[in-house]
JSON list of C-alpha atoms in Angstrom, two decimals:
[
{"chain": "S", "resi": 198, "resn": "MET", "atom": "CA", "xyz": [-0.10, 0.22, 0.06]},
{"chain": "S", "resi": 199, "resn": "GLY", "atom": "CA", "xyz": [2.71, 2.64, 0.17]},
{"chain": "S", "resi": 200, "resn": "LYS", "atom": "CA", "xyz": [1.78, 3.70, 3.88]},
{"chain": "S", "resi": 201, "resn": "THR", "atom": "CA", "xyz": [3.19, 2.94, 6.89]},
{"chain": "S", "resi": 202, "resn": "GLU", "atom": "CA", "xyz": [2.12, 0.10, 9.00]},
{"chain": "S", "resi": 203, "resn": "LYS", "atom": "CA", "xyz": [-0.35, 1.51, 12.26]},
{"chain": "S", "resi": 204, "resn": "ILE", "atom": "CA", "xyz": [-0.11, -0.67, 14.54]},
{"chain": "S", "resi": 205, "resn": "ILE", "atom": "CA", "xyz": [-2.45, -2.50, 17.14]},
{"chain": "S", "resi": 206, "resn": "LEU", "atom": "CA", "xyz": [-2.13, -5.17, 20.20]},
{"chain": "S", "resi": 207, "resn": "PHE", "atom": "CA", "xyz": [-4.16, -6.36, 22.69]},
{"chain": "S", "resi": 208, "resn": "GLN", "atom": "CA", "xyz": [-1.92, -7.98, 25.66]},
{"chain": "S", "resi": 209, "resn": "GLY", "atom": "CA", "xyz": [-3.85, -9.77, 28.38]},
{"chain": "S", "resi": 210, "resn": "ASP", "atom": "CA", "xyz": [-4.08, -13.15, 29.66]},
{"chain": "S", "resi": 211, "resn": "SER", "atom": "CA", "xyz": [-7.32, -15.99, 28.09]},
{"chain": "S", "resi": 212, "resn": "ILE", "atom": "CA", "xyz": [-10.06, -13.18, 27.67]},
{"chain": "S", "resi": 213, "resn": "THR", "atom": "CA", "xyz": [-7.44, -11.50, 25.24]},
{"chain": "S", "resi": 214, "resn": "ASP", "atom": "CA", "xyz": [-6.19, -15.39, 23.97]},
{"chain": "S", "resi": 215, "resn": "GLY", "atom": "CA", "xyz": [-9.58, -16.24, 22.77]},
{"chain": "S", "resi": 216, "resn": "GLY", "atom": "CA", "xyz": [-7.85, -19.78, 21.76]},
{"chain": "S", "resi": 217, "resn": "ARG", "atom": "CA", "xyz": [-5.72, -17.89, 18.64]},
{"chain": "S", "resi": 218, "resn": "LEU", "atom": "CA", "xyz": [-2.81, -19.48, 17.01]},
{"chain": "S", "resi": 219, "resn": "LYS", "atom": "CA", "xyz": [0.38, -19.49, 18.56]},
{"chain": "S", "resi": 220, "resn": "GLY", "atom": "CA", "xyz": [3.97, -19.82, 17.53]},
{"chain": "S", "resi": 221, "resn": "LYS", "atom": "CA", "xyz": [6.19, -18.23, 14.72]},
{"chain": "S", "resi": 222, "resn": "GLU", "atom": "CA", "xyz": [5.25, -21.61, 12.86]},
{"chain": "S", "resi": 223, "resn": "ASN", "atom": "CA", "xyz": [2.28, -20.83, 12.30]},
{"chain": "S", "resi": 224, "resn": "ALA", "atom": "CA", "xyz": [1.64, -17.42, 11.30]},
{"chain": "S", "resi": 225, "resn": "TRP", "atom": "CA", "xyz": [0.66, -18.12, 8.23]},
{"chain": "S", "resi": 226, "resn": "ASP", "atom": "CA", "xyz": [-2.60, -18.73, 8.93]},
{"chain": "S", "resi": 227, "resn": "LEU", "atom": "CA", "xyz": [-4.05, -15.59, 9.31]},
{"chain": "S", "resi": 228, "resn": "ASN", "atom": "CA", "xyz": [-7.70, -17.07, 9.93]},
{"chain": "S", "resi": 229, "resn": "HIS", "atom": "CA", "xyz": [-6.60, -17.85, 13.30]},
{"chain": "S", "resi": 230, "resn": "GLN", "atom": "CA", "xyz": [-4.66, -15.14, 14.37]},
{"chain": "S", "resi": 231, "resn": "MET", "atom": "CA", "xyz": [-7.20, -12.41, 16.40]},
{"chain": "S", "resi": 232, "resn": "GLY", "atom": "CA", "xyz": [-8.70, -15.78, 18.08]},
{"chain": "S", "resi": 233, "resn": "HIS", "atom": "CA", "xyz": [-12.36, -15.62, 18.73]},
{"chain": "S", "resi": 234, "resn": "GLY", "atom": "CA", "xyz": [-13.31, -12.79, 21.27]},
{"chain": "S", "resi": 235, "resn": "TYR", "atom": "CA", "xyz": [-13.54, -9.79, 21.69]},
{"chain": "S", "resi": 236, "resn": "ALA", "atom": "CA", "xyz": [-9.95, -8.64, 19.86]},
{"chain": "S", "resi": 237, "resn": "PHE", "atom": "CA", "xyz": [-11.26, -10.70, 16.88]},
{"chain": "S", "resi": 238, "resn": "LEU", "atom": "CA", "xyz": [-13.76, -8.85, 16.90]},
{"chain": "S", "resi": 239, "resn": "ILE", "atom": "CA", "xyz": [-12.95, -4.87, 17.19]},
{"chain": "S", "resi": 240, "resn": "ASN", "atom": "CA", "xyz": [-10.34, -5.90, 14.48]},
{"chain": "S", "resi": 241, "resn": "ALA", "atom": "CA", "xyz": [-13.16, -6.87, 12.32]},
{"chain": "S", "resi": 242, "resn": "ALA", "atom": "CA", "xyz": [-14.92, -3.64, 12.53]},
{"chain": "S", "resi": 243, "resn": "MET", "atom": "CA", "xyz": [-11.95, -1.03, 12.68]},
{"chain": "S", "resi": 244, "resn": "GLY", "atom": "CA", "xyz": [-10.49, -3.09, 9.65]},
{"chain": "S", "resi": 245, "resn": "CYS", "atom": "CA", "xyz": [-13.42, -2.63, 7.62]},
{"chain": "S", "resi": 246, "resn": "ARG", "atom": "CA", "xyz": [-14.29, 0.67, 9.31]},
{"chain": "S", "resi": 247, "resn": "TYR", "atom": "CA", "xyz": [-10.89, 2.05, 7.56]},
{"chain": "S", "resi": 248, "resn": "PRO", "atom": "CA", "xyz": [-9.26, 0.28, 4.92]},
{"chain": "S", "resi": 249, "resn": "GLU", "atom": "CA", "xyz": [-6.99, 2.95, 4.13]},
{"chain": "S", "resi": 250, "resn": "LYS", "atom": "CA", "xyz": [-4.86, 3.63, 6.93]},
{"chain": "S", "resi": 251, "resn": "ASN", "atom": "CA", "xyz": [-2.94, 0.53, 6.91]},
{"chain": "S", "resi": 252, "resn": "LEU", "atom": "CA", "xyz": [-4.33, -1.10, 9.72]},
{"chain": "S", "resi": 253, "resn": "ARG", "atom": "CA", "xyz": [-2.23, -4.45, 11.95]},
{"chain": "S", "resi": 254, "resn": "PHE", "atom": "CA", "xyz": [-3.47, -5.82, 13.92]},
{"chain": "S", "resi": 255, "resn": "TYR", "atom": "CA", "xyz": [-2.18, -8.29, 16.73]},
{"chain": "S", "resi": 256, "resn": "ASN", "atom": "CA", "xyz": [-3.55, -10.53, 19.54]},
{"chain": "S", "resi": 257, "resn": "ARG", "atom": "CA", "xyz": [-0.21, -12.23, 22.43]},
{"chain": "S", "resi": 258, "resn": "GLY", "atom": "CA", "xyz": [-2.83, -12.67, 24.93]},
{"chain": "S", "resi": 259, "resn": "VAL", "atom": "CA", "xyz": [-2.06, -16.20, 27.17]},
{"chain": "S", "resi": 260, "resn": "SER", "atom": "CA", "xyz": [-3.88, -17.58, 28.64]},
{"chain": "S", "resi": 261, "resn": "GLY", "atom": "CA", "xyz": [-3.81, -17.86, 32.78]},
{"chain": "S", "resi": 262, "resn": "ASN", "atom": "CA", "xyz": [-2.12, -15.35, 32.83]},
{"chain": "S", "resi": 263, "resn": "ARG", "atom": "CA", "xyz": [-0.98, -13.24, 36.05]},
{"chain": "S", "resi": 264, "resn": "VAL", "atom": "CA", "xyz": [0.52, -9.61, 35.84]},
{"chain": "S", "resi": 265, "resn": "GLY", "atom": "CA", "xyz": [3.92, -10.98, 36.29]},
{"chain": "S", "resi": 266, "resn": "ASP", "atom": "CA", "xyz": [3.36, -13.15, 33.75]},
{"chain": "S", "resi": 267, "resn": "LEU", "atom": "CA", "xyz": [3.50, -10.83, 30.67]},
{"chain": "S", "resi": 268, "resn": "TYR", "atom": "CA", "xyz": [5.75, -8.89, 32.38]},
{"chain": "S", "resi": 269, "resn": "GLY", "atom": "CA", "xyz": [8.19, -11.64, 31.93]},
{"chain": "S", "resi": 270, "resn": "ARG", "atom": "CA", "xyz": [7.23, -11.89, 28.16]},
{"chain": "S", "resi": 271, "resn": "TRP", "atom": "CA", "xyz": [6.68, -8.15, 27.46]},
{"chain": "S", "resi": 272, "resn": "MET", "atom": "CA", "xyz": [10.04, -7.79, 25.78]},
{"chain": "S", "resi": 273, "resn": "GLU", "atom": "CA", "xyz": [9.41, -10.21, 22.78]},
{"chain": "S", "resi": 274, "resn": "ASP", "atom": "CA", "xyz": [5.38, -9.67, 23.19]},
{"chain": "S", "resi": 275, "resn": "THR", "atom": "CA", "xyz": [5.41, -5.22, 23.68]},
{"chain": "S", "resi": 276, "resn": "ILE", "atom": "CA", "xyz": [7.50, -3.15, 22.93]},
{"chain": "S", "resi": 277, "resn": "CYS", "atom": "CA", "xyz": [9.52, -5.15, 19.91]},
{"chain": "S", "resi": 278, "resn": "LEU", "atom": "CA", "xyz": [6.23, -5.36, 18.37]},
{"chain": "S", "resi": 279, "resn": "LYS", "atom": "CA", "xyz": [5.51, -1.28, 18.90]},
{"chain": "S", "resi": 280, "resn": "PRO", "atom": "CA", "xyz": [2.24, -0.73, 19.28]},
{"chain": "S", "resi": 281, "resn": "ASP", "atom": "CA", "xyz": [0.87, 2.67, 17.95]},
{"chain": "S", "resi": 282, "resn": "ILE", "atom": "CA", "xyz": [-1.70, 1.64, 20.72]},
{"chain": "S", "resi": 283, "resn": "LEU", "atom": "CA", "xyz": [-1.95, -0.07, 23.05]},
{"chain": "S", "resi": 284, "resn": "SER", "atom": "CA", "xyz": [-3.76, -2.62, 25.44]},
{"chain": "S", "resi": 285, "resn": "VAL", "atom": "CA", "xyz": [-4.49, -4.14, 28.44]},
{"chain": "S", "resi": 286, "resn": "MET", "atom": "CA", "xyz": [-6.21, -6.22, 30.17]},
{"chain": "S", "resi": 287, "resn": "VAL", "atom": "CA", "xyz": [-4.97, -8.45, 33.34]},
{"chain": "S", "resi": 288, "resn": "GLY", "atom": "CA", "xyz": [-6.07, -9.07, 36.84]},
{"chain": "S", "resi": 289, "resn": "ILE", "atom": "CA", "xyz": [-8.36, -12.34, 37.43]},
{"chain": "S", "resi": 290, "resn": "ASN", "atom": "CA", "xyz": [-5.28, -14.94, 37.60]},
{"chain": "S", "resi": 291, "resn": "ASP", "atom": "CA", "xyz": [-4.31, -12.82, 40.30]},
{"chain": "S", "resi": 292, "resn": "CYS", "atom": "CA", "xyz": [-7.45, -12.63, 42.77]},
{"chain": "S", "resi": 293, "resn": "GLY", "atom": "CA", "xyz": [-7.47, -16.66, 41.22]},
{"chain": "S", "resi": 294, "resn": "SER", "atom": "CA", "xyz": [-3.79, -18.14, 42.35]},
{"chain": "S", "resi": 295, "resn": "THR", "atom": "CA", "xyz": [-3.95, -15.13, 45.23]},
{"chain": "S", "resi": 296, "resn": "LEU", "atom": "CA", "xyz": [-7.30, -16.97, 45.62]},
{"chain": "S", "resi": 297, "resn": "HIS", "atom": "CA", "xyz": [-6.05, -21.15, 45.32]},
{"chain": "S", "resi": 298, "resn": "ASP", "atom": "CA", "xyz": [-2.46, -20.97, 45.89]},
{"chain": "S", "resi": 299, "resn": "GLY", "atom": "CA", "xyz": [-0.85, -17.48, 47.37]},
{"chain": "S", "resi": 300, "resn": "ALA", "atom": "CA", "xyz": [0.83, -17.43, 44.26]},
{"chain": "S", "resi": 301, "resn": "GLY", "atom": "CA", "xyz": [-0.87, -13.76, 42.39]},
{"chain": "S", "resi": 302, "resn": "SER", "atom": "CA", "xyz": [-0.14, -10.77, 43.22]},
{"chain": "S", "resi": 303, "resn": "SER", "atom": "CA", "xyz": [-0.99, -7.88, 45.83]},
{"chain": "S", "resi": 304, "resn": "PRO", "atom": "CA", "xyz": [-2.21, -4.62, 44.59]},
{"chain": "S", "resi": 305, "resn": "ALA", "atom": "CA", "xyz": [0.64, -2.73, 45.40]},
{"chain": "S", "resi": 306, "resn": "ARG", "atom": "CA", "xyz": [2.58, -5.49, 43.71]},
{"chain": "S", "resi": 307, "resn": "PHE", "atom": "CA", "xyz": [-0.21, -5.20, 41.07]},
{"chain": "S", "resi": 308, "resn": "GLU", "atom": "CA", "xyz": [0.19, -1.80, 40.64]},
{"chain": "S", "resi": 309, "resn": "LYS", "atom": "CA", "xyz": [3.90, -1.67, 40.72]},
{"chain": "S", "resi": 310, "resn": "ILE", "atom": "CA", "xyz": [5.00, -4.46, 37.83]},
{"chain": "S", "resi": 311, "resn": "TYR", "atom": "CA", "xyz": [1.76, -3.39, 36.02]},
{"chain": "S", "resi": 312, "resn": "GLN", "atom": "CA", "xyz": [3.21, 0.83, 35.84]},
{"chain": "S", "resi": 313, "resn": "LEU", "atom": "CA", "xyz": [7.31, -0.90, 35.07]},
{"chain": "S", "resi": 314, "resn": "MET", "atom": "CA", "xyz": [5.37, -1.93, 32.01]},
{"chain": "S", "resi": 315, "resn": "LEU", "atom": "CA", "xyz": [3.89, 0.98, 30.84]},
{"chain": "S", "resi": 316, "resn": "GLU", "atom": "CA", "xyz": [6.97, 3.25, 31.67]},
{"chain": "S", "resi": 317, "resn": "GLU", "atom": "CA", "xyz": [8.67, 0.95, 28.99]},
{"chain": "S", "resi": 318, "resn": "ALA", "atom": "CA", "xyz": [6.22, 0.66, 26.55]},
{"chain": "S", "resi": 319, "resn": "ARG", "atom": "CA", "xyz": [6.10, 4.84, 26.88]},
{"chain": "S", "resi": 320, "resn": "GLU", "atom": "CA", "xyz": [9.84, 5.32, 26.32]},
{"chain": "S", "resi": 321, "resn": "ALA", "atom": "CA", "xyz": [10.13, 2.67, 23.29]},
{"chain": "S", "resi": 322, "resn": "ASN", "atom": "CA", "xyz": [7.25, 5.42, 21.39]},
{"chain": "S", "resi": 323, "resn": "PRO", "atom": "CA", "xyz": [6.53, 8.02, 23.56]},
{"chain": "S", "resi": 324, "resn": "GLY", "atom": "CA", "xyz": [3.34, 8.20, 21.60]},
{"chain": "S", "resi": 325, "resn": "VAL", "atom": "CA", "xyz": [2.02, 5.45, 22.72]},
{"chain": "S", "resi": 326, "resn": "LYS", "atom": "CA", "xyz": [-2.09, 5.47, 22.57]},
{"chain": "S", "resi": 327, "resn": "ILE", "atom": "CA", "xyz": [-3.04, 3.22, 26.29]},
{"chain": "S", "resi": 328, "resn": "VAL", "atom": "CA", "xyz": [-5.72, 1.65, 26.32]},
{"chain": "S", "resi": 329, "resn": "LEU", "atom": "CA", "xyz": [-6.42, -0.18, 30.14]},
{"chain": "S", "resi": 330, "resn": "CYS", "atom": "CA", "xyz": [-9.64, -1.89, 30.46]},
{"chain": "S", "resi": 331, "resn": "GLU", "atom": "CA", "xyz": [-11.38, -3.71, 33.98]},
{"chain": "S", "resi": 332, "resn": "PRO", "atom": "CA", "xyz": [-10.86, -7.15, 35.56]},
{"chain": "S", "resi": 333, "resn": "PHE", "atom": "CA", "xyz": [-13.89, -8.98, 35.74]},
{"chain": "S", "resi": 334, "resn": "ALA", "atom": "CA", "xyz": [-16.19, -11.04, 37.53]},
{"chain": "S", "resi": 335, "resn": "LEU", "atom": "CA", "xyz": [-19.87, -12.52, 37.90]},
{"chain": "S", "resi": 336, "resn": "PRO", "atom": "CA", "xyz": [-21.35, -14.93, 40.22]},
{"chain": "S", "resi": 337, "resn": "VAL", "atom": "CA", "xyz": [-21.62, -17.41, 38.43]},
{"chain": "S", "resi": 338, "resn": "GLY", "atom": "CA", "xyz": [-19.73, -21.34, 37.33]},
{"chain": "S", "resi": 339, "resn": "PRO", "atom": "CA", "xyz": [-18.05, -23.13, 39.65]},
{"chain": "S", "resi": 340, "resn": "ILE", "atom": "CA", "xyz": [-16.39, -18.95, 41.80]},
{"chain": "S", "resi": 341, "resn": "GLN", "atom": "CA", "xyz": [-20.13, -18.37, 42.60]},
{"chain": "S", "resi": 342, "resn": "GLU", "atom": "CA", "xyz": [-19.80, -20.09, 45.40]},
{"chain": "S", "resi": 343, "resn": "ASP", "atom": "CA", "xyz": [-16.19, -18.37, 46.65]},
{"chain": "S", "resi": 344, "resn": "PHE", "atom": "CA", "xyz": [-17.32, -15.41, 45.14]},
{"chain": "S", "resi": 345, "resn": "ALA", "atom": "CA", "xyz": [-17.22, -13.00, 48.47]},
{"chain": "S", "resi": 346, "resn": "ALA", "atom": "CA", "xyz": [-13.38, -14.19, 48.37]},
{"chain": "S", "resi": 347, "resn": "TRP", "atom": "CA", "xyz": [-12.65, -13.32, 44.67]},
{"chain": "S", "resi": 348, "resn": "ASN", "atom": "CA", "xyz": [-15.03, -9.86, 44.92]},
{"chain": "S", "resi": 349, "resn": "LYS", "atom": "CA", "xyz": [-12.58, -9.28, 48.04]},
{"chain": "S", "resi": 350, "resn": "LEU", "atom": "CA", "xyz": [-9.30, -9.64, 45.12]},
{"chain": "S", "resi": 351, "resn": "LEU", "atom": "CA", "xyz": [-10.61, -8.10, 42.23]},
{"chain": "S", "resi": 352, "resn": "ARG", "atom": "CA", "xyz": [-12.01, -4.84, 43.81]},
{"chain": "S", "resi": 353, "resn": "PRO", "atom": "CA", "xyz": [-8.18, -3.50, 45.41]},
{"chain": "S", "resi": 354, "resn": "LEU", "atom": "CA", "xyz": [-7.37, -4.27, 41.29]},
{"chain": "S", "resi": 355, "resn": "GLN", "atom": "CA", "xyz": [-10.09, -2.96, 39.07]},
{"chain": "S", "resi": 356, "resn": "GLU", "atom": "CA", "xyz": [-9.04, 0.17, 41.33]},
{"chain": "S", "resi": 357, "resn": "LYS", "atom": "CA", "xyz": [-5.10, -0.12, 40.56]},
{"chain": "S", "resi": 358, "resn": "VAL", "atom": "CA", "xyz": [-5.86, -0.08, 37.40]},
{"chain": "S", "resi": 359, "resn": "ARG", "atom": "CA", "xyz": [-8.27, 3.09, 36.95]},
{"chain": "S", "resi": 360, "resn": "SER", "atom": "CA", "xyz": [-5.90, 5.21, 38.98]},
{"chain": "S", "resi": 361, "resn": "ILE", "atom": "CA", "xyz": [-2.76, 3.70, 37.49]},
{"chain": "S", "resi": 362, "resn": "ALA", "atom": "CA", "xyz": [-4.53, 4.60, 33.72]},
{"chain": "S", "resi": 363, "resn": "GLU", "atom": "CA", "xyz": [-5.22, 8.18, 34.97]},
{"chain": "S", "resi": 364, "resn": "LYS", "atom": "CA", "xyz": [-2.21, 8.53, 36.28]},
{"chain": "S", "resi": 365, "resn": "ASN", "atom": "CA", "xyz": [-0.48, 7.86, 32.67]},
{"chain": "S", "resi": 366, "resn": "LYS", "atom": "CA", "xyz": [-3.41, 9.16, 31.01]},
{"chain": "S", "resi": 367, "resn": "ALA", "atom": "CA", "xyz": [-4.51, 6.25, 29.44]},
{"chain": "S", "resi": 368, "resn": "VAL", "atom": "CA", "xyz": [-7.82, 5.24, 28.07]},
{"chain": "S", "resi": 369, "resn": "PHE", "atom": "CA", "xyz": [-9.42, 3.49, 31.69]},
{"chain": "S", "resi": 370, "resn": "VAL", "atom": "CA", "xyz": [-12.32, 0.63, 29.66]},
{"chain": "S", "resi": 371, "resn": "PRO", "atom": "CA", "xyz": [-15.03, 0.47, 32.60]},
{"chain": "S", "resi": 372, "resn": "LEU", "atom": "CA", "xyz": [-16.82, -3.69, 32.51]},
{"chain": "S", "resi": 373, "resn": "GLN", "atom": "CA", "xyz": [-17.46, -4.85, 35.10]},
{"chain": "S", "resi": 374, "resn": "ASP", "atom": "CA", "xyz": [-20.14, -2.31, 36.22]},
{"chain": "S", "resi": 375, "resn": "ARG", "atom": "CA", "xyz": [-21.26, -3.06, 32.31]},
{"chain": "S", "resi": 376, "resn": "PHE", "atom": "CA", "xyz": [-21.84, -6.18, 33.50]},
{"chain": "S", "resi": 377, "resn": "GLN", "atom": "CA", "xyz": [-23.82, -5.43, 36.50]},
{"chain": "S", "resi": 378, "resn": "GLU", "atom": "CA", "xyz": [-26.04, -4.35, 34.49]},
{"chain": "S", "resi": 379, "resn": "LEU", "atom": "CA", "xyz": [-26.56, -6.43, 31.85]},
{"chain": "S", "resi": 380, "resn": "LEU", "atom": "CA", "xyz": [-27.96, -8.59, 34.71]},
{"chain": "S", "resi": 381, "resn": "SER", "atom": "CA", "xyz": [-31.25, -6.92, 34.49]},
{"chain": "S", "resi": 382, "resn": "VAL", "atom": "CA", "xyz": [-31.94, -7.69, 31.30]},
{"chain": "S", "resi": 383, "resn": "ARG", "atom": "CA", "xyz": [-29.71, -11.60, 31.05]},
{"chain": "S", "resi": 384, "resn": "GLU", "atom": "CA", "xyz": [-28.55, -14.28, 33.34]},
{"chain": "S", "resi": 385, "resn": "ALA", "atom": "CA", "xyz": [-25.10, -13.84, 34.52]},
{"chain": "S", "resi": 386, "resn": "GLU", "atom": "CA", "xyz": [-24.08, -16.55, 32.34]},
{"chain": "S", "resi": 387, "resn": "TYR", "atom": "CA", "xyz": [-25.33, -15.43, 29.06]},
{"chain": "S", "resi": 388, "resn": "TRP", "atom": "CA", "xyz": [-23.44, -13.50, 29.49]},
{"chain": "S", "resi": 389, "resn": "VAL", "atom": "CA", "xyz": [-19.60, -14.15, 31.24]},
{"chain": "S", "resi": 390, "resn": "TRP", "atom": "CA", "xyz": [-20.61, -18.74, 31.49]},
{"chain": "S", "resi": 391, "resn": "ASP", "atom": "CA", "xyz": [-18.18, -19.01, 34.18]},
{"chain": "S", "resi": 392, "resn": "GLY", "atom": "CA", "xyz": [-18.02, -15.95, 35.74]},
{"chain": "S", "resi": 393, "resn": "VAL", "atom": "CA", "xyz": [-14.83, -15.61, 34.54]},
{"chain": "S", "resi": 394, "resn": "HIS", "atom": "CA", "xyz": [-15.01, -16.24, 30.95]},
{"chain": "S", "resi": 395, "resn": "PRO", "atom": "CA", "xyz": [-17.29, -14.06, 28.93]},
{"chain": "S", "resi": 396, "resn": "THR", "atom": "CA", "xyz": [-19.71, -15.79, 26.03]},
{"chain": "S", "resi": 397, "resn": "VAL", "atom": "CA", "xyz": [-19.80, -14.72, 23.16]},
{"chain": "S", "resi": 398, "resn": "CYS", "atom": "CA", "xyz": [-21.89, -11.52, 23.70]},
{"chain": "S", "resi": 399, "resn": "GLY", "atom": "CA", "xyz": [-20.38, -11.09, 26.71]},
{"chain": "S", "resi": 400, "resn": "HIS", "atom": "CA", "xyz": [-17.07, -10.71, 24.48]},
{"chain": "S", "resi": 401, "resn": "GLN", "atom": "CA", "xyz": [-19.60, -8.20, 22.11]},
{"chain": "S", "resi": 402, "resn": "ILE", "atom": "CA", "xyz": [-19.60, -6.45, 24.97]},
{"chain": "S", "resi": 403, "resn": "ILE", "atom": "CA", "xyz": [-16.01, -6.12, 25.82]},
{"chain": "S", "resi": 404, "resn": "ALA", "atom": "CA", "xyz": [-15.84, -4.64, 22.14]},
{"chain": "S", "resi": 405, "resn": "ARG", "atom": "CA", "xyz": [-18.14, -1.95, 22.11]},
{"chain": "S", "resi": 406, "resn": "GLN", "atom": "CA", "xyz": [-17.19, -0.31, 25.18]},
{"chain": "S", "resi": 407, "resn": "TRP", "atom": "CA", "xyz": [-13.36, -0.88, 24.10]},
{"chain": "S", "resi": 408, "resn": "LEU", "atom": "CA", "xyz": [-14.96, 1.02, 21.05]},
{"chain": "S", "resi": 409, "resn": "ASP", "atom": "CA", "xyz": [-16.87, 3.37, 22.80]},
{"chain": "S", "resi": 410, "resn": "TYR", "atom": "CA", "xyz": [-13.07, 4.86, 25.40]},
{"chain": "S", "resi": 411, "resn": "ALA", "atom": "CA", "xyz": [-11.15, 4.73, 22.44]},
{"chain": "S", "resi": 412, "resn": "GLY", "atom": "CA", "xyz": [-12.96, 4.15, 19.29]},
{"chain": "S", "resi": 413, "resn": "HIS", "atom": "CA", "xyz": [-11.55, 8.42, 18.38]},
{"chain": "S", "resi": 414, "resn": "PHE", "atom": "CA", "xyz": [-7.89, 6.56, 18.29]},
{"chain": "S", "resi": 415, "resn": "PHE", "atom": "CA", "xyz": [-8.20, 5.16, 14.70]},
{"chain": "S", "resi": 416, "resn": "GLU", "atom": "CA", "xyz": [-9.97, 8.23, 13.51]},
{"chain": "S", "resi": 417, "resn": "GLU", "atom": "CA", "xyz": [-6.32, 9.95, 15.12]},
{"chain": "S", "resi": 418, "resn": "MET", "atom": "CA", "xyz": [-4.85, 8.14, 12.79]}
]
């Protein structure tokens, strides 16, 4: 096309991963690189809306990642890709790991690692646009019985993501309250089938929220 590519990168855990096909040996298979979640939906919508902008979308979410795991691969899977828009969703696995084996990050450690990741991203590209998605959960499925414990761990991390977004002049995408609102329309498992992982409809809600709050970045490219 003769125009410089604009890189949009989605980072996070299984909610972002969406069952994407991983490995450089599979890079040829363009049908399965974005997974089957909100990243795929945003790619489809914005790629169709702005074909002339030469947008390139990457999904580097990895199922099971805590914030520390994400930082462990930050150089290869984020810095080296040189994103113009960087979207991150992480935190729910820190709750699960803390609850089950004490291996998740405390709110203070979570904030410290998250802040370091964003600082390194900005050092590599001062103009990068950053989008931080709120981790979320609903009281259904395997986590329903222990939801009070999950929620006690999750709330401080949600607050940290919001404050980190404010500190770094990033876009914060609120998700917990949106899913709570939708419970008046349909039961929890319609949106988030096991309390953590969205259904197809749940992923569409995330994509809509993301575009409502951060879609203007595409207009500015």
